Amino acid sequence: MAGNANSGRKKISVAEKKLKGTYRKDRDEKQEKAENAVSAQIAFDRNSEIKAPAVFSGYPKIKKAFKLHAQSLIHLGLLAPQDVPELTMLYELLAQYTDVSQCLKSVDIVDNFEQYQALTHLRLNLQKQFSSLAAKYYISPTARAKLTLDVLEIDKKQSENESAISKILSQRKVK
């Protein structure tokens, strides 16, 4: 029995069966429906839209950046619904950083050195937190370069799969 927890074989996905040409609608239709339902729950549709949280209503630039960033990650298939809170936290850190920077501009270093020092320390901590989260969501130059390489690798594998499928289909036509 394929898929039994005690058997030594892993159950083959519907996509693999279609790729191998072993898909049978009468046998695999329920499995396909189940896999589609699961993928709909754990991933966004590539064309779905996400709204910026209300927390950013006072920050129009951050709200716009959040929406564009989320849309691009969804379009690339890199953002799952469970990642949205962390992405929101990333932009909340950016909003806090903006607020602290504005406060820092209004503080005179000579008159209020302690306040200036505290705000500078807070701004550096926010910057560190932002940078550590930003790398996860492809904001740093290194992360963008990695994303480019990942996308190129995905494209290469898709073209290899398409050519493999073409070869299999041409072999079947010959026989």
PDB file of N, CA and C in Angstrom, residues 58-102:
ATOM      1  N   GLY A  58      -1.161  55.997   9.191  1.00  0.00           N
ATOM      2  CA  GLY A  58      -0.468  57.271   9.350  1.00  0.00           C
ATOM      3  C   GLY A  58       0.844  57.348   8.587  1.00  0.00           C
ATOM      4  N   TYR A  59       1.181  56.300   7.892  1.00  0.00           N
ATOM      5  CA  TYR A  59       2.447  56.225   7.158  1.00  0.00           C
ATOM      6  C   TYR A  59       2.164  55.810   5.712  1.00  0.00           C
ATOM      7  N   PRO A  60       1.757  56.735   4.861  1.00  0.00           N
ATOM      8  CA  PRO A  60       1.371  56.346   3.491  1.00  0.00           C
ATOM      9  C   PRO A  60       2.511  55.712   2.681  1.00  0.00           C
ATOM     10  N   LYS A  61       3.736  56.191   2.872  1.00  0.00           N
ATOM     11  CA  LYS A  61       4.857  55.614   2.115  1.00  0.00           C
ATOM     12  C   LYS A  61       5.140  54.182   2.572  1.00  0.00           C
ATOM     13  N   ILE A  62       5.060  53.957   3.867  1.00  0.00           N
ATOM     14  CA  ILE A  62       5.304  52.612   4.398  1.00  0.00           C
ATOM     15  C   ILE A  62       4.172  51.681   3.988  1.00  0.00           C
ATOM     16  N   LYS A  63       2.954  52.201   3.991  1.00  0.00           N
ATOM     17  CA  LYS A  63       1.799  51.409   3.564  1.00  0.00           C
ATOM     18  C   LYS A  63       1.953  50.967   2.108  1.00  0.00           C
ATOM     19  N   LYS A  64       2.373  51.895   1.263  1.00  0.00           N
ATOM     20  CA  LYS A  64       2.574  51.584  -0.160  1.00  0.00           C
ATOM     21  C   LYS A  64       3.717  50.579  -0.337  1.00  0.00           C
ATOM     22  N   ALA A  65       4.808  50.776   0.405  1.00  0.00           N
ATOM     23  CA  ALA A  65       5.955  49.864   0.313  1.00  0.00           C
ATOM     24  C   ALA A  65       5.570  48.458   0.770  1.00  0.00           C
ATOM     25  N   PHE A  66       4.789  48.361   1.858  1.00  0.00           N
ATOM     26  CA  PHE A  66       4.335  47.062   2.349  1.00  0.00           C
ATOM     27  C   PHE A  66       3.521  46.347   1.276  1.00  0.00           C
ATOM     28  N   LYS A  67       2.584  47.068   0.700  1.00  0.00           N
ATOM     29  CA  LYS A  67       1.706  46.451  -0.306  1.00  0.00           C
ATOM     30  C   LYS A  67       2.504  45.983  -1.527  1.00  0.00           C
ATOM     31  N   LEU A  68       3.396  46.817  -2.026  1.00  0.00           N
ATOM     32  CA  LEU A  68       4.208  46.436  -3.193  1.00  0.00           C
ATOM     33  C   LEU A  68       5.119  45.250  -2.883  1.00  0.00           C
ATOM     34  N   HIS A  69       5.717  45.270  -1.705  1.00  0.00           N
ATOM     35  CA  HIS A  69       6.615  44.189  -1.308  1.00  0.00           C
ATOM     36  C   HIS A  69       5.848  42.873  -1.181  1.00  0.00           C
ATOM     37  N   ALA A  70       4.707  42.935  -0.500  1.00  0.00           N
ATOM     38  CA  ALA A  70       3.900  41.729  -0.318  1.00  0.00           C
ATOM     39  C   ALA A  70       3.432  41.182  -1.666  1.00  0.00           C
ATOM     40  N   GLN A  71       2.992  42.069  -2.555  1.00  0.00           N
ATOM     41  CA  GLN A  71       2.523  41.630  -3.872  1.00  0.00           C
ATOM     42  C   GLN A  71       3.637  40.961  -4.659  1.00  0.00           C
ATOM     43  N   SER A  72       4.833  41.530  -4.613  1.00  0.00           N
ATOM     44  CA  SER A  72       5.925  40.925  -5.370  1.00  0.00           C
ATOM     45  C   SER A  72       6.313  39.568  -4.796  1.00  0.00           C
ATOM     46  N   LEU A  73       6.312  39.443  -3.470  1.00  0.00           N
ATOM     47  CA  LEU A  73       6.628  38.144  -2.861  1.00  0.00           C
ATOM     48  C   LEU A  73       5.554  37.102  -3.169  1.00  0.00           C
ATOM     49  N   ILE A  74       4.304  37.529  -3.175  1.00  0.00           N
ATOM     50  CA  ILE A  74       3.209  36.610  -3.510  1.00  0.00           C
ATOM     51  C   ILE A  74       3.337  36.175  -4.968  1.00  0.00           C
ATOM     52  N   HIS A  75       3.603  37.129  -5.840  1.00  0.00           N
ATOM     53  CA  HIS A  75       3.721  36.812  -7.270  1.00  0.00           C
ATOM     54  C   HIS A  75       4.853  35.818  -7.530  1.00  0.00           C
ATOM     55  N   LEU A  76       5.928  35.934  -6.760  1.00  0.00           N
ATOM     56  CA  LEU A  76       7.049  35.005  -6.917  1.00  0.00           C
ATOM     57  C   LEU A  76       6.813  33.685  -6.190  1.00  0.00           C
ATOM     58  N   GLY A  77       5.726  33.604  -5.421  1.00  0.00           N
ATOM     59  CA  GLY A  77       5.423  32.381  -4.685  1.00  0.00           C
ATOM     60  C   GLY A  77       6.257  32.228  -3.427  1.00  0.00           C
ATOM     61  N   LEU A  78       6.743  33.331  -2.873  1.00  0.00           N
ATOM     62  CA  LEU A  78       7.624  33.279  -1.715  1.00  0.00           C
ATOM     63  C   LEU A  78       6.945  33.673  -0.405  1.00  0.00           C
ATOM     64  N   LEU A  79       5.717  34.159  -0.470  1.00  0.00           N
ATOM     65  CA  LEU A  79       5.029  34.590   0.736  1.00  0.00           C
ATOM     66  C   LEU A  79       3.827  33.693   0.996  1.00  0.00           C
ATOM     67  N   ALA A  80       3.791  33.122   2.182  1.00  0.00           N
ATOM     68  CA  ALA A  80       2.672  32.287   2.598  1.00  0.00           C
ATOM     69  C   ALA A  80       1.849  33.074   3.619  1.00  0.00           C
ATOM     70  N   PRO A  81       0.578  32.734   3.795  1.00  0.00           N
ATOM     71  CA  PRO A  81      -0.247  33.470   4.761  1.00  0.00           C
ATOM     72  C   PRO A  81       0.356  33.521   6.163  1.00  0.00           C
ATOM     73  N   GLN A  82       1.047  32.479   6.550  1.00  0.00           N
ATOM     74  CA  GLN A  82       1.639  32.463   7.888  1.00  0.00           C
ATOM     75  C   GLN A  82       2.841  33.391   8.008  1.00  0.00           C
ATOM     76  N   ASP A  83       3.353  33.909   6.897  1.00  0.00           N
ATOM     77  CA  ASP A  83       4.474  34.846   6.925  1.00  0.00           C
ATOM     78  C   ASP A  83       4.035  36.299   7.067  1.00  0.00           C
ATOM     79  N   VAL A  84       2.774  36.589   6.856  1.00  0.00           N
ATOM     80  CA  VAL A  84       2.285  37.972   6.854  1.00  0.00           C
ATOM     81  C   VAL A  84       2.526  38.679   8.192  1.00  0.00           C
ATOM     82  N   PRO A  85       2.298  38.050   9.353  1.00  0.00           N
ATOM     83  CA  PRO A  85       2.583  38.766  10.611  1.00  0.00           C
ATOM     84  C   PRO A  85       4.043  39.199  10.741  1.00  0.00           C
ATOM     85  N   GLU A  86       4.953  38.364  10.306  1.00  0.00           N
ATOM     86  CA  GLU A  86       6.364  38.729  10.391  1.00  0.00           C
ATOM     87  C   GLU A  86       6.706  39.836   9.404  1.00  0.00           C
ATOM     88  N   LEU A  87       6.127  39.796   8.220  1.00  0.00           N
ATOM     89  CA  LEU A  87       6.334  40.867   7.256  1.00  0.00           C
ATOM     90  C   LEU A  87       5.750  42.174   7.788  1.00  0.00           C
ATOM     91  N   THR A  88       4.604  42.095   8.447  1.00  0.00           N
ATOM     92  CA  THR A  88       4.003  43.269   9.073  1.00  0.00           C
ATOM     93  C   THR A  88       4.931  43.825  10.147  1.00  0.00           C
ATOM     94  N   MET A  89       5.519  42.938  10.943  1.00  0.00           N
ATOM     95  CA  MET A  89       6.453  43.370  11.976  1.00  0.00           C
ATOM     96  C   MET A  89       7.648  44.096  11.358  1.00  0.00           C
ATOM     97  N   LEU A  90       8.105  43.630  10.221  1.00  0.00           N
ATOM     98  CA  LEU A  90       9.214  44.279   9.525  1.00  0.00           C
ATOM     99  C   LEU A  90       8.870  45.730   9.225  1.00  0.00           C
ATOM    100  N   TYR A  91       7.674  45.970   8.704  1.00  0.00           N
ATOM    101  CA  TYR A  91       7.280  47.328   8.362  1.00  0.00           C
ATOM    102  C   TYR A  91       6.893  48.143   9.588  1.00  0.00           C
ATOM    103  N   GLU A  92       6.460  47.502  10.659  1.00  0.00           N
ATOM    104  CA  GLU A  92       6.245  48.216  11.921  1.00  0.00           C
ATOM    105  C   GLU A  92       7.581  48.728  12.467  1.00  0.00           C
ATOM    106  N   LEU A  93       8.619  47.920  12.347  1.00  0.00           N
ATOM    107  CA  LEU A  93       9.957  48.365  12.761  1.00  0.00           C
ATOM    108  C   LEU A  93      10.397  49.568  11.927  1.00  0.00           C
ATOM    109  N   LEU A  94      10.082  49.554  10.650  1.00  0.00           N
ATOM    110  CA  LEU A  94      10.426  50.680   9.789  1.00  0.00           C
ATOM    111  C   LEU A  94       9.672  51.937  10.220  1.00  0.00           C
ATOM    112  N   ALA A  95       8.406  51.787  10.583  1.00  0.00           N
ATOM    113  CA  ALA A  95       7.619  52.930  11.059  1.00  0.00           C
ATOM    114  C   ALA A  95       8.196  53.476  12.369  1.00  0.00           C
ATOM    115  N   GLN A  96       8.559  52.579  13.281  1.00  0.00           N
ATOM    116  CA  GLN A  96       9.161  53.019  14.537  1.00  0.00           C
ATOM    117  C   GLN A  96      10.496  53.708  14.278  1.00  0.00           C
ATOM    118  N   TYR A  97      11.285  53.184  13.377  1.00  0.00           N
ATOM    119  CA  TYR A  97      12.568  53.783  13.023  1.00  0.00           C
ATOM    120  C   TYR A  97      12.352  55.202  12.490  1.00  0.00           C
ATOM    121  N   THR A  98      11.336  55.369  11.658  1.00  0.00           N
ATOM    122  CA  THR A  98      11.002  56.688  11.119  1.00  0.00           C
ATOM    123  C   THR A  98      10.630  57.653  12.235  1.00  0.00           C
ATOM    124  N   ASP A  99       9.802  57.199  13.176  1.00  0.00           N
ATOM    125  CA  ASP A  99       9.394  58.045  14.306  1.00  0.00           C
ATOM    126  C   ASP A  99      10.595  58.462  15.157  1.00  0.00           C
ATOM    127  N   VAL A 100      11.450  57.510  15.473  1.00  0.00           N
ATOM    128  CA  VAL A 100      12.625  57.813  16.299  1.00  0.00           C
ATOM    129  C   VAL A 100      13.557  58.776  15.561  1.00  0.00           C
ATOM    130  N   SER A 101      13.715  58.587  14.270  1.00  0.00           N
ATOM    131  CA  SER A 101      14.572  59.492  13.487  1.00  0.00           C
ATOM    132  C   SER A 101      14.012  60.911  13.494  1.00  0.00           C
ATOM    133  N   GLN A 102      12.693  61.034  13.400  1.00  0.00           N
ATOM    134  CA  GLN A 102      12.063  62.363  13.458  1.00  0.00           C
ATOM    135  C   GLN A 102      12.283  63.007  14.822  1.00  0.00           C
TER     136      GLN A 102
END
